[in-house]
Tab-separated table of C-alpha atoms in Angstrom:
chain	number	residue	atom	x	y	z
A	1	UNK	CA	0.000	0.000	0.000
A	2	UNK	CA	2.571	2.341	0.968
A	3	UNK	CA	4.777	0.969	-2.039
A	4	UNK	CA	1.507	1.848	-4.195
A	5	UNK	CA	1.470	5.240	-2.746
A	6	UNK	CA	4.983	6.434	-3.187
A	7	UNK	CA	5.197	5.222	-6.633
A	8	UNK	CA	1.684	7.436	-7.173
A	9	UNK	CA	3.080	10.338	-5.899
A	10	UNK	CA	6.512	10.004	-7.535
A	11	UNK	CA	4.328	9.680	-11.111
A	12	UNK	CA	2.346	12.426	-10.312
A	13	UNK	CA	5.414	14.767	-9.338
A	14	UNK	CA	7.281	13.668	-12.756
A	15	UNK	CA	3.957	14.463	-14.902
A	16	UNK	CA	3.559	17.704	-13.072
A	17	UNK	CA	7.217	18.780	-14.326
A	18	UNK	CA	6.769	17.483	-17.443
A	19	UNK	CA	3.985	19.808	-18.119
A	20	UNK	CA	5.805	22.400	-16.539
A	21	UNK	CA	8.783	21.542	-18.577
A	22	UNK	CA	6.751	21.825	-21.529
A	23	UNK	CA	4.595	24.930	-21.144
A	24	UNK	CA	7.386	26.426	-20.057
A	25	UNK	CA	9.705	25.824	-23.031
A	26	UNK	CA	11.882	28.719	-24.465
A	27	UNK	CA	9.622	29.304	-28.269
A	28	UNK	CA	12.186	30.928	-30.259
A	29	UNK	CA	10.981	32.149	-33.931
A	30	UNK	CA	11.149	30.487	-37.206
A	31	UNK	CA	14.697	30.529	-39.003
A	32	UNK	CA	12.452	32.018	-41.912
A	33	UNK	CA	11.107	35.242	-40.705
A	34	UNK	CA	14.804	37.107	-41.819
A	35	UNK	CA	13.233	36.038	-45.398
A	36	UNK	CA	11.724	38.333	-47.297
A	37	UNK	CA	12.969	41.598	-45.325
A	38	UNK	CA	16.078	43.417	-46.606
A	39	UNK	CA	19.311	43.880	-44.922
A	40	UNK	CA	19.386	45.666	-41.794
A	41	UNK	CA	19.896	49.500	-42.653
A	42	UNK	CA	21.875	51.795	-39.787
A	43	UNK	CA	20.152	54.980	-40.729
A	44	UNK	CA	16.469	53.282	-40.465
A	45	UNK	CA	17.762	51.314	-37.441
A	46	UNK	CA	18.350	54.868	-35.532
A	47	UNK	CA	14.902	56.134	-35.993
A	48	UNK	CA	14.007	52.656	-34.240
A	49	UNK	CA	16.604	52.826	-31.825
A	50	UNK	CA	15.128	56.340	-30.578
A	51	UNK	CA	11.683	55.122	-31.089
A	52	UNK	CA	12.412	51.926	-28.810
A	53	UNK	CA	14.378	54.418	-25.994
A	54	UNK	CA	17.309	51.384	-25.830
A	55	UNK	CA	19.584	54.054	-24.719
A	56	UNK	CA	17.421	54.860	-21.258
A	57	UNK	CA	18.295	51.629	-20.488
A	58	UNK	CA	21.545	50.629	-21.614
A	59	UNK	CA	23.815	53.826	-21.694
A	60	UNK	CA	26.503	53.622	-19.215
A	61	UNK	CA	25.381	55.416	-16.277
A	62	UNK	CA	28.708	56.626	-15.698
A	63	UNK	CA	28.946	57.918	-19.605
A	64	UNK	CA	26.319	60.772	-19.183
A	65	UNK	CA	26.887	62.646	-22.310
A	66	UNK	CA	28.677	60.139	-24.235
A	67	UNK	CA	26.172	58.905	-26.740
A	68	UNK	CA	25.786	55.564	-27.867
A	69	UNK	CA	28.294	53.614	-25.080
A	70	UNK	CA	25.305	51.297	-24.465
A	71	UNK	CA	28.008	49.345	-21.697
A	72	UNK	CA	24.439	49.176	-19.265
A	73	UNK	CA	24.631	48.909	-15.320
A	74	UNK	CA	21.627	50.992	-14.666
A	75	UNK	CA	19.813	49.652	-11.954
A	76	UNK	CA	15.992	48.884	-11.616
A	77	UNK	CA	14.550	48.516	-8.718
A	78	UNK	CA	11.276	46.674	-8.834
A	79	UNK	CA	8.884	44.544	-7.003
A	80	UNK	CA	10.476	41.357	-7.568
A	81	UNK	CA	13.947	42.394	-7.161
A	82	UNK	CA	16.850	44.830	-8.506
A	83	UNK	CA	17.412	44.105	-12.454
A	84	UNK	CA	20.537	45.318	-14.195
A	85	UNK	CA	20.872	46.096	-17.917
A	86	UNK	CA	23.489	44.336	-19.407
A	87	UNK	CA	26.232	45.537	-21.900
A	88	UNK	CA	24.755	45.447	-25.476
A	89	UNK	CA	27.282	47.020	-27.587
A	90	UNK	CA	28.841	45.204	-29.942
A	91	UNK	CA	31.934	44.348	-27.928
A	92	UNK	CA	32.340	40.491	-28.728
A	93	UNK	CA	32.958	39.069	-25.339
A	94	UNK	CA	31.456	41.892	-23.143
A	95	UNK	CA	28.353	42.634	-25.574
A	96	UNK	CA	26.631	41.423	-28.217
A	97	UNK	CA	29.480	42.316	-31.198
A	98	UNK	CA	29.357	38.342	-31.929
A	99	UNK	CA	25.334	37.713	-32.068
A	100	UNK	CA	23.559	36.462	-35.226
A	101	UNK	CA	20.815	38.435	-35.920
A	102	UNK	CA	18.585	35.499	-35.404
A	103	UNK	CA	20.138	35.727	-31.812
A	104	UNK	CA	18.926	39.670	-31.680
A	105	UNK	CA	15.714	38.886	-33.019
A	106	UNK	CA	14.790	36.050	-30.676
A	107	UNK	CA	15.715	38.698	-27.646
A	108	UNK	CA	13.692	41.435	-29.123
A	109	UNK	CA	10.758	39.968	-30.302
A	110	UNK	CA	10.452	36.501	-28.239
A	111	UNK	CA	12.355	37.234	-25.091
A	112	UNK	CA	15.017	34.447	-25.441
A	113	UNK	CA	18.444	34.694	-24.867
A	114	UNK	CA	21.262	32.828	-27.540
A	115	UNK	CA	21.473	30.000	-24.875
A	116	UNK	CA	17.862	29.594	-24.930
A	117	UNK	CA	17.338	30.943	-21.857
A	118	UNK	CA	14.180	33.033	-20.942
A	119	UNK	CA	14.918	37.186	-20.616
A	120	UNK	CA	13.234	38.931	-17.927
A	121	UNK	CA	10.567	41.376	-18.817
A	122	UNK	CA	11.960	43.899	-17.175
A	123	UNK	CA	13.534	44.477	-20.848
A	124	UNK	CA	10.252	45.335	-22.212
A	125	UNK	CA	10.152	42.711	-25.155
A	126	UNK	CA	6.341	42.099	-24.435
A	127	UNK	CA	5.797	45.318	-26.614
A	128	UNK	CA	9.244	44.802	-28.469
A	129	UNK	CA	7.410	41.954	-29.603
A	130	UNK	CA	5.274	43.958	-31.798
A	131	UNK	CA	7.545	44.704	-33.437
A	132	UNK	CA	8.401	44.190	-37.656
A	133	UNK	CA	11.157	41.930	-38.088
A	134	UNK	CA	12.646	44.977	-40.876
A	135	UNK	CA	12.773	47.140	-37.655
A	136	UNK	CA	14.844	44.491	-35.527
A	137	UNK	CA	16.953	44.191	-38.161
A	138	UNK	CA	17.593	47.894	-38.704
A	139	UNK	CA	18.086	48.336	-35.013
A	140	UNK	CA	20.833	45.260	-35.019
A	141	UNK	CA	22.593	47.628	-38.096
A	142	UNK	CA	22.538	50.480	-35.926
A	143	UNK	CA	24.079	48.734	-32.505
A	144	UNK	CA	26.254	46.964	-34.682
A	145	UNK	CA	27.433	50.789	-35.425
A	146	UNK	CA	28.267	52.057	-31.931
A	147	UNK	CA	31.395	51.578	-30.235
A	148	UNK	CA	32.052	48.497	-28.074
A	149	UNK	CA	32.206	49.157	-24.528
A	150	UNK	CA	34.301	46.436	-22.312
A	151	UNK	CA	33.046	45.412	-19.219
A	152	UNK	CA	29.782	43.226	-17.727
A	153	UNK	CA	27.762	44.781	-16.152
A	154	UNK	CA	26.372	43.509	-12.751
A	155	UNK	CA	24.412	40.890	-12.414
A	156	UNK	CA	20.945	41.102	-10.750
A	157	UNK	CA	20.032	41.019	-7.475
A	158	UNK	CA	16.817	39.140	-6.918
A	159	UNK	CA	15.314	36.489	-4.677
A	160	UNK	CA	14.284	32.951	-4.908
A	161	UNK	CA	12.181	31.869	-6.957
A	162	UNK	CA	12.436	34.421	-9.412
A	163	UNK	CA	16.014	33.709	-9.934
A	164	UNK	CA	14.384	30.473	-11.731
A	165	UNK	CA	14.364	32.012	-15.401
A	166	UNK	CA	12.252	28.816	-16.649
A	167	UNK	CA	9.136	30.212	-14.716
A	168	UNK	CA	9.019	33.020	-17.007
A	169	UNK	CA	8.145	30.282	-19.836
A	170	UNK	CA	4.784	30.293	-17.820
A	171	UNK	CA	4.260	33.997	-17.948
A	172	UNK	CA	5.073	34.713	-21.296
A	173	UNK	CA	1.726	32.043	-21.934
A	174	UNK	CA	-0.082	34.560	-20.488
A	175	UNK	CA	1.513	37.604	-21.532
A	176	UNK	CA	3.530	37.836	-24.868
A	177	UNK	CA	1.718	38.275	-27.339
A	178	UNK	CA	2.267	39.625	-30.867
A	179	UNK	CA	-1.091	40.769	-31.429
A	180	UNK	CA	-2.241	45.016	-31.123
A	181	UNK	CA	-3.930	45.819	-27.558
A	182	UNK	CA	-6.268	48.285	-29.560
A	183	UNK	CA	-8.217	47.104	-32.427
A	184	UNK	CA	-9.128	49.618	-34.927
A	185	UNK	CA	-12.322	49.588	-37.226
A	186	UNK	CA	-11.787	49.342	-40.921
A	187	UNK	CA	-10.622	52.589	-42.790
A	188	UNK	CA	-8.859	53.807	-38.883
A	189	UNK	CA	-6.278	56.315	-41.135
A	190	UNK	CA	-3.259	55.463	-41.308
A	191	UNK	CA	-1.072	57.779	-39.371
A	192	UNK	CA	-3.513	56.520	-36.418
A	193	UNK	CA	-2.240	52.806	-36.870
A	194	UNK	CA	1.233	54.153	-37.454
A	195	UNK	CA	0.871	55.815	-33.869
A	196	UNK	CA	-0.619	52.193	-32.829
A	197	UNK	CA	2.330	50.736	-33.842
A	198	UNK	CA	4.709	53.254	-32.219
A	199	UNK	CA	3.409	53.565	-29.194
A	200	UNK	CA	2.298	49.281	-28.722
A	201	UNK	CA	5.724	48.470	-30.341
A	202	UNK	CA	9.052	49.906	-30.244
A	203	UNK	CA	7.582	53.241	-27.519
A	204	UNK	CA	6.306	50.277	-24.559
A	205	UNK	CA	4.242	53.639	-23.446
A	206	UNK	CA	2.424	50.868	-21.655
A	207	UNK	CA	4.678	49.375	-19.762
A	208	UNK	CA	4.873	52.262	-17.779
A	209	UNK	CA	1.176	53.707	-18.720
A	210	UNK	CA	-0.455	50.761	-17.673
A	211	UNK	CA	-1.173	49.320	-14.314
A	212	UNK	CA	-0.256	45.670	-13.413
A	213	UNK	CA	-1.100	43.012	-11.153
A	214	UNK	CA	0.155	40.946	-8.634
A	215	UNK	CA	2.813	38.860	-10.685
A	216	UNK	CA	3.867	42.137	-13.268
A	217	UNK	CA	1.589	41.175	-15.806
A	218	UNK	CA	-0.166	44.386	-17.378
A	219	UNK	CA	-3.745	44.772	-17.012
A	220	UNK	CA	-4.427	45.304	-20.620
A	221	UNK	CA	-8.907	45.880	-19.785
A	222	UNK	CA	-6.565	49.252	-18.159
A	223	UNK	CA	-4.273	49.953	-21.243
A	224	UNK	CA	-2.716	53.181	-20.521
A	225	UNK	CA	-5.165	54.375	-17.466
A	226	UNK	CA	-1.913	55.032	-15.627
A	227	UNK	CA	-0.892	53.525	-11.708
A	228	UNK	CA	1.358	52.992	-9.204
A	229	UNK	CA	4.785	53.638	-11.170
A	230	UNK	CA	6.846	49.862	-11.067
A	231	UNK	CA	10.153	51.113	-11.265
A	232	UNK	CA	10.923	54.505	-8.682
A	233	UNK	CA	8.636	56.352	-6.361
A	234	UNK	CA	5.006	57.919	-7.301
A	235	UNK	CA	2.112	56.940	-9.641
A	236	UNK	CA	2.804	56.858	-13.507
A	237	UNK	CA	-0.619	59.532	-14.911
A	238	UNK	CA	-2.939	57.816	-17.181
A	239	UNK	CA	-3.191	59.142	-21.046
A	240	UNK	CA	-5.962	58.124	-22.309
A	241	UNK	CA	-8.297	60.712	-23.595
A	242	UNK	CA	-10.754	61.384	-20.861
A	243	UNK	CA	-11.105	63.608	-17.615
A	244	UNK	CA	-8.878	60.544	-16.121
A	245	UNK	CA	-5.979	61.268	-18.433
A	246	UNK	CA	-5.510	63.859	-21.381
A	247	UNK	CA	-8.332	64.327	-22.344
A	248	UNK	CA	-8.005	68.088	-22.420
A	249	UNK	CA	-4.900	68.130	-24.337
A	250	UNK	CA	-5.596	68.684	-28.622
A	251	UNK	CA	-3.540	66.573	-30.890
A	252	UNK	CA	-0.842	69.783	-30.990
A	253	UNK	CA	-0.137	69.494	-27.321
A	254	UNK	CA	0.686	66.054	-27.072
A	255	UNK	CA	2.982	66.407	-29.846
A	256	UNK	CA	4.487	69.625	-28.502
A	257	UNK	CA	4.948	67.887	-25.215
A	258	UNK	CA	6.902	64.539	-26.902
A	259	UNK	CA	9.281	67.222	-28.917
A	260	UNK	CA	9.818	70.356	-25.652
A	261	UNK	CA	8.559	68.337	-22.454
A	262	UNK	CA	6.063	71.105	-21.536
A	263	UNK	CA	2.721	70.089	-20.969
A	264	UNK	CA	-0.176	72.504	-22.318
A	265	UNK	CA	-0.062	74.606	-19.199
A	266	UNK	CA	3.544	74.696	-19.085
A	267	UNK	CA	4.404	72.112	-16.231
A	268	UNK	CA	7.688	70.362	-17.571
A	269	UNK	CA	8.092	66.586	-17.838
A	270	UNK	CA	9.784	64.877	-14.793
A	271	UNK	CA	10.756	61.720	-13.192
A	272	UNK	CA	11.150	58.863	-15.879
A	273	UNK	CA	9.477	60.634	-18.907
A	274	UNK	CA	12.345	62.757	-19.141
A	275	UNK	CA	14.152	59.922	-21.178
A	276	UNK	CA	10.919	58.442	-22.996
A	277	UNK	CA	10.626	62.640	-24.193
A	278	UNK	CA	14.141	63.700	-25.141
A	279	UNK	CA	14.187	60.218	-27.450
A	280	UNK	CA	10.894	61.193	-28.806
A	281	UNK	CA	12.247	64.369	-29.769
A	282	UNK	CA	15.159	63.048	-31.574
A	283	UNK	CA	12.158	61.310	-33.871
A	284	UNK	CA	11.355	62.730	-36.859
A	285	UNK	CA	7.642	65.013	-36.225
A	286	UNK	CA	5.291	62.581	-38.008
A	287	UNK	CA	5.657	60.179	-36.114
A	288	UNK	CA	5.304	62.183	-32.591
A	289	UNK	CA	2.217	63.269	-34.558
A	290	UNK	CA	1.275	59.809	-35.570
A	291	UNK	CA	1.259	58.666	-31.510
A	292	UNK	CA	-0.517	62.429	-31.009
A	293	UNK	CA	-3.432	60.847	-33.368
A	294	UNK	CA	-3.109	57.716	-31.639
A	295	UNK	CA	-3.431	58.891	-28.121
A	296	UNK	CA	-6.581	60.427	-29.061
A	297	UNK	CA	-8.355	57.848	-31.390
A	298	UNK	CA	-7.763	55.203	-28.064
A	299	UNK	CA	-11.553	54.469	-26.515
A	300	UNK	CA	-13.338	56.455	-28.621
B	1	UNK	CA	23.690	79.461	41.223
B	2	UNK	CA	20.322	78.694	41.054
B	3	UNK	CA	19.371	81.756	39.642
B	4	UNK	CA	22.099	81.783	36.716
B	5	UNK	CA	20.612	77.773	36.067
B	6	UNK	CA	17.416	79.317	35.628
B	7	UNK	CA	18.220	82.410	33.717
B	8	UNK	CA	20.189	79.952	31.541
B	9	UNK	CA	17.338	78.110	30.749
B	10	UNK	CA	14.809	80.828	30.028
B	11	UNK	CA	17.266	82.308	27.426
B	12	UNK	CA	17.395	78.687	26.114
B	13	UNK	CA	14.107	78.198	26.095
B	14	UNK	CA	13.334	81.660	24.247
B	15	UNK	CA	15.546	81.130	21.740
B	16	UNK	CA	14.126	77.874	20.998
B	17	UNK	CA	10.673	79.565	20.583
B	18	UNK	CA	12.171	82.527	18.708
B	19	UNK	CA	13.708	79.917	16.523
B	20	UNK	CA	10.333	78.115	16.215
B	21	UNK	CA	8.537	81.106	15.249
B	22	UNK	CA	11.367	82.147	12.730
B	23	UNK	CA	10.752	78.800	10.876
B	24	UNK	CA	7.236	79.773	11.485
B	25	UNK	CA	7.348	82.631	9.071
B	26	UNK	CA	7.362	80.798	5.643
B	27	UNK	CA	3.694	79.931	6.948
B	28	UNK	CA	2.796	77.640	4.312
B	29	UNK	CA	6.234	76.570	2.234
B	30	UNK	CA	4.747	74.551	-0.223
B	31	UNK	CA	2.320	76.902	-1.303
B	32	UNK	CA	5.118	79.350	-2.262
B	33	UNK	CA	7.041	77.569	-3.389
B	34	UNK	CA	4.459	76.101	-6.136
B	35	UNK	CA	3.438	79.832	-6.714
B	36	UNK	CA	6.857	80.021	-7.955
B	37	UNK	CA	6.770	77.431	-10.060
B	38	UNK	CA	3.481	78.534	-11.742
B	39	UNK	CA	4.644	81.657	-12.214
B	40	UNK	CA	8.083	80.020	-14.179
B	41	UNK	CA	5.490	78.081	-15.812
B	42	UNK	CA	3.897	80.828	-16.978
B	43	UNK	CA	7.026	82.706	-18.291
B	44	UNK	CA	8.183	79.587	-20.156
B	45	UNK	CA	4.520	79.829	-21.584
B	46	UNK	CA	4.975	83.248	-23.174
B	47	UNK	CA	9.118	82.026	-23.940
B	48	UNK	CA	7.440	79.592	-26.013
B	49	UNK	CA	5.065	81.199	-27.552
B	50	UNK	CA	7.828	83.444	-28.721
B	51	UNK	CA	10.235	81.230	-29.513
B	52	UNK	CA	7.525	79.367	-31.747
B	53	UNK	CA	6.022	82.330	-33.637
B	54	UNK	CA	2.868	82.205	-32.098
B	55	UNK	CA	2.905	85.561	-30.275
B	56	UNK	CA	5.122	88.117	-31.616
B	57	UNK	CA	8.415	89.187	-30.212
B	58	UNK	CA	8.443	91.935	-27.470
B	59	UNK	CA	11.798	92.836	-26.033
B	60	UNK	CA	10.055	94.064	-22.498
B	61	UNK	CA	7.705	90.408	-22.489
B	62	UNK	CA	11.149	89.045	-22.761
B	63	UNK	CA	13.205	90.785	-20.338
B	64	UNK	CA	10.202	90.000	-17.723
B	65	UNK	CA	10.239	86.202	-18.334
B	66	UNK	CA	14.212	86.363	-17.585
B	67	UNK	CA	13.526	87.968	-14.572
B	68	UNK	CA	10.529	85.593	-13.058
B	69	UNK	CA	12.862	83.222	-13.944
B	70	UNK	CA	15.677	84.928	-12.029
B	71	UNK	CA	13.500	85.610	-9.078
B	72	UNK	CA	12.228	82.381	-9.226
B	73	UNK	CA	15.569	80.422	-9.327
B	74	UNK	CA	16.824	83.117	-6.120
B	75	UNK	CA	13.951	81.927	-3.955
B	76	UNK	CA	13.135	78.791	-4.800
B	77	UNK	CA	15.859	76.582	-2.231
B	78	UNK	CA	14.652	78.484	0.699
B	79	UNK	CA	10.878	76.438	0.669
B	80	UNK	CA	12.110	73.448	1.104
B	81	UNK	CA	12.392	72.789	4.845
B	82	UNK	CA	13.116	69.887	6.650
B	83	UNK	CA	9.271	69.117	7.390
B	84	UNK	CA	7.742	69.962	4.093
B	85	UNK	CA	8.344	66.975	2.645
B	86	UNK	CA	4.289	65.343	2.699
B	87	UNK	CA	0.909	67.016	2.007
B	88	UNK	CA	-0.046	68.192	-1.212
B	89	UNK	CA	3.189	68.184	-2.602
B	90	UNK	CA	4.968	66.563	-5.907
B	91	UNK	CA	8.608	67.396	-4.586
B	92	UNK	CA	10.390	64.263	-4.340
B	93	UNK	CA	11.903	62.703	-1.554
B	94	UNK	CA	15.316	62.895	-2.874
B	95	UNK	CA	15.464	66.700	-2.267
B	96	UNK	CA	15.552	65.937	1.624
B	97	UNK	CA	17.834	62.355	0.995
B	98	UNK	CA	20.336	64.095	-1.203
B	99	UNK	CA	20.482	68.143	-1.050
B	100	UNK	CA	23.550	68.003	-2.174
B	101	UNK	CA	22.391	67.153	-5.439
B	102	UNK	CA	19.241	68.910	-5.119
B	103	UNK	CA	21.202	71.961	-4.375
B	104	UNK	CA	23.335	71.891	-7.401
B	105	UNK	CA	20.463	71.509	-9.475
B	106	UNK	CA	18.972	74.696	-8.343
B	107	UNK	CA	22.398	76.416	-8.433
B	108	UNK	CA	22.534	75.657	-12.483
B	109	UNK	CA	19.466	76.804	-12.525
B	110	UNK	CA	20.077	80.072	-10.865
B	111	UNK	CA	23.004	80.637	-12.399
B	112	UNK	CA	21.175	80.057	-16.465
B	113	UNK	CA	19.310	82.234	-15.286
B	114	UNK	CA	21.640	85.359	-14.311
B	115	UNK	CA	23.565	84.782	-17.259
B	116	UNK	CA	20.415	85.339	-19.221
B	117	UNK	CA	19.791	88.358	-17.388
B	118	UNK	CA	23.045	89.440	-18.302
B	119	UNK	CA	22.759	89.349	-21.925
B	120	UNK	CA	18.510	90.508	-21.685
B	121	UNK	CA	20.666	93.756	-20.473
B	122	UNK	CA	18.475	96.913	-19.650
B	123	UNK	CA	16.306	96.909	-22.356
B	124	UNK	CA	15.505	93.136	-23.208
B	125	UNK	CA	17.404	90.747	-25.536
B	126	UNK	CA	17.369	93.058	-29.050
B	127	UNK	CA	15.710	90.154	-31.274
B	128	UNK	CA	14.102	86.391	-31.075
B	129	UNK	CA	17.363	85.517	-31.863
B	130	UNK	CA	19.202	86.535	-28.755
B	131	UNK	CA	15.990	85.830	-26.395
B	132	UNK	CA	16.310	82.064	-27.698
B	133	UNK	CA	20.069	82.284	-27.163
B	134	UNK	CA	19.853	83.641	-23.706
B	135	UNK	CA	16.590	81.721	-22.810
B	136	UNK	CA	17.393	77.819	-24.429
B	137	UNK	CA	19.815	77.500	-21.293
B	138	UNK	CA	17.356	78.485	-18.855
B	139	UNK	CA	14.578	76.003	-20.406
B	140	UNK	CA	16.740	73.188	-20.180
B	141	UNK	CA	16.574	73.003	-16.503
B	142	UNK	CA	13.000	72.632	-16.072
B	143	UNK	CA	13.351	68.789	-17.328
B	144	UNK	CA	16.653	68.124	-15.757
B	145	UNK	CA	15.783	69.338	-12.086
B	146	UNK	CA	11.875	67.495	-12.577
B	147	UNK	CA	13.808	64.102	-13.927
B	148	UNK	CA	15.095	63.470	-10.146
B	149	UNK	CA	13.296	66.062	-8.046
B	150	UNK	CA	9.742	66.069	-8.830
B	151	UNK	CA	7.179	63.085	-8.800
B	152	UNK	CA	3.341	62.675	-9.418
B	153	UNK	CA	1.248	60.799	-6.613
C-alpha cells in the first residue's frame, strides 16, 4: 500500500514537471522570418533605436553625455527584485558584437536569450514583440554601429524563486503576445495605426502607462489608465483621452509635449518621462504626430 | 547658582521659541514655493510662444520672463524645509535624501538664469534671436531638475 502510494506520488510529481517543462519551453521564432525583409539599414535602425528608448536603459550610467556607449549597469529597482541592464554594444565578449541576428531577433521579439534561456521582462520585449522583423533588423545595423564598450555589467540582485528564469516560460503564456492591444475599425487612417504601432511596439508607453497586477503582468482591460509607477517612487498619470488622463490636451499638445517636455499649461516633464521625451524628440515630427493621433483615437 | 541655572534656561528656552517662530514665518512653504513654479510656468509659456512664432516678439515680455525666472531660481531653495516633505506636494523625496544634489540643481538653474539676465541687459534681448540664445539654457533646466526632483502621486 505504501509501495503503491509512493510510486503514485513520484508519477504524479514527474507528470507535473513534465507539463511544466513543456509549457514552459523557451519558443524561439522560425529561421524564416529574416526572409523576405532586406538587410538591416543603420540609418532606419536609428529612428528605431530612438523610437524603442534602448539608450534609457543601456547607456553607461557613468557615460552621461557620451552617446551611444550602451556598456548598461543601470539599476531597476522593482517589485520582484533589482534588475541590471546588461552591456549590449557590440563588444564580442562583453556585448553582443558576436550575435547572429537570429540571436537579436529572438531577444527582441520573443524574449530568449542565444542560450535559450528566458529574458526577464523587465527588458520590455512584451511590446518589443510587436515589433516588424525589418525594424529588428535595422536596429541590429545600428548597434552593430556604436562603439564596443568592455566590461559586464552587474548581475541582478533578486530572490528565490524568481532567480528560476524557466518560470518566465509560464508567464510569457499569459503575456507575450504579438497581437495590437487596440483594435481599430476598418478605414482607422493610417497615421492613427502608425501611432498604434509606435506607441504598442518599439515606444512600450504601456509598460509604464499601464497598471499591473500581482505577478507584473499588465492589465491590458486598463491599457494606458496610468498607476502605481513599477520602477521609482510615485504613480505613472494615465493618457488616455478622458477627464482621467488627457483628455483636455488637442492633438498639438501632445505632440508639442513629446518634442519640448512642456505640458499645455507649461508644467515640464519629470521623473522617468524625461528619457521616454528627449528620445521622442530626436524622432522625426510625423511620427510624434502619428502617436498624437493615436493617443486620441484610443476608446473612442 | 540657582538663579544663573534658571536664567540659563529661560534664554534657552526663548531662543528655541524665537527659533520656532522664525521657521514659522514661511507659513505655508509649499504653497510658495508652487506659486513660484506657476509663475516660471507661466514665463516659459509666453518664452514659447515666442520662440515658436505664435505671439510676436516683445523685447520688455522678454526681459520680464528672464527675470521671473531669475527671481524664481533666487527663492526657490529656501521652501524646502526639513518638514515639508508630505501634504499636497509633488517634490520628491530625494530633495531631503540628497540636497547636495538637489542643491546643485537649483544652483545651475540660478546661475542660467543670471547669465540670461546678463545678456537681456536693460532693455531686453534686441531680437528672437538673442531671447532664444539667452533663454534655451534656462529652459533646459526645467526637465533636468523634474527628472530626479519632482514626482506625481
Amino acid at each position: 500500500m505504501l509501495r503503491k502510494l509512493l510510486f503514485l506520488t513520484a508519477a504524479l510529481v514527474a507528470a507535473a514537471g513534465l507539463v511544466f517543462w513543456l509549457l514552459t519551453m523557451p519558443r524561439p521564432l522560425d529561421e524564416s522570418v529574416l526572409a523576405g525583409t532586406e538587410p538591416g539599414d543603420p540609418v532606419r535602425g536609428e529612428r528605431m533605436y530612438f523610437a524603442g528608448g534602448c539608450a534609457s536603459c543601456h547607456a553607461s550610467p557613468e557615460a552621461e553625455g557620451v552617446e551611444g556607449e550602451l556598456g548598461g549597469g543601470l539599476v531597476l529597482t522593482t517589485d520582484f527584485g533589482a534588475f541590471v541592464a546588461p552591456n549590449i554594444s557590440p563588444h564580442p565578449q562583453d556585448g553582443i558584437g558576436d550575435w547572429s541576428e537570429m540571436d537579436f531577433a529572438n531577444a527582441m521579439l520573443r524574449g530568449i536569450s542565444p542560450e535559450g534561456n528566458h529574458y526577464y521582462p523587465a527588458y520590455p520585449y512584451t511590446s518589443y514583440a510587436r515589433m516588424e522583423v525589418q525594424d529588428v533588423r535595422d536596429i541590429f545595423a545600428y548597434l552593430k554601429s556604436l562603439p564596443p564598450v568592455e566590461g559586464r555589467a552587474d548581475s541582478h540582485k533578486i530572490a528565490f524563486p524568481f532567480t528560476l528564469r524557466r518560470g518566465i516560460g509560464l508567464w510569457k503564456r499569459l503575456y507575450l503576445s504579438a497581437e495590437p492591444v487596440v483594435t481599430f475599425p476598418e478605414g482607422t487612417p493610417e497615421n492613427v495605426l502608425r501611432g498604434r504601432y509606435l506607441v504598442e511596439g518599439p515606444g512600450h508607453c504601456g509598460e509604464c502607462h499601464t497598471p499591473r497586477n500581482f505577478i507584473g503582468g499588465l492589465k491590458l482591460g486598463q491599457w494606458l489608465e496610468g498607476g502605481p509607477a513599477a520602477e521609482g517612487e510615485g504613480r505613472v498619470p494615465g493618457i488616455t483621452p478622458d477627464e482621467d488622463g488627457i483628455g483636455f490636451w488637442s492633438e498639438g499638445d501632445i505632440a508639442y509635449f513629446l518634442e519640448s517636455g512642456f505640458t499645455p499649461d507649461f508644467d515640464s516633464v519629470g521623473g522617468a518621462m524625461v528619457a521616454v521625451q528627449k528620445n521622442m524628440a530626436r524622432l522625426p515630427a510625423e511620427d510624434r504626430e502619428s502617436i498624437a493621433a493615436y493617443l486620441k483615437a484610443i476608446g473612442q | 547658582m540657582r538663579k544663573i541655572v534658571i536664567c540659563i534656561s529661560t534664554l534657552l528656552f526663548s531662543a528655541s521659541v524665537f527659533s520656532v517662530s522664525a521657521a514659522a514665518e514661511i507659513e505655508d512653504p509649499v504653497a510658495v514655493r508652487k506659486a513660484l513654479m506657476q509663475a516660471v510656468a507661466a514665463s516659459a509659456g509666453t518664452s514659447s510662444a515666442m520662440l515658436r512664432g505664435n505671439r510676436e516678439y516683445d523685447m520688455a515680455v522678454a526681459k520680464a520672463a528672464i527675470a521671473t525666472f531669475h527671481a524664481s531660481a533666487k527663492a526657490l531653495s529656501s521652501f524646502f524645509p526639513e518638514n515639508s516633505h508630505t501634504g499636497g506636494t509633488t517634490a520628491a523625496p530625494t530633495i531631503w535624501k540628497d540636497p547636495e544634489a538637489f542643491g546643485s540643481a537649483v544652483a545651475k538653474f540660478r546661475a542660467a538664469a543670471a547669465t540670461a539676465v546678463d545678456l537681456a541687459g536693460h532693455d531686453g534681448p534686441a531680437d528672437l534671436e538673442a531671447f532664444r540664445q539667452a533663454v534655451t539654457p534656462v529652459l533646459g533646466n526645467c526637465s533636468s531638475c523634474h527628472q530626479s526632483f519632482r514626482v506625481q502621486n
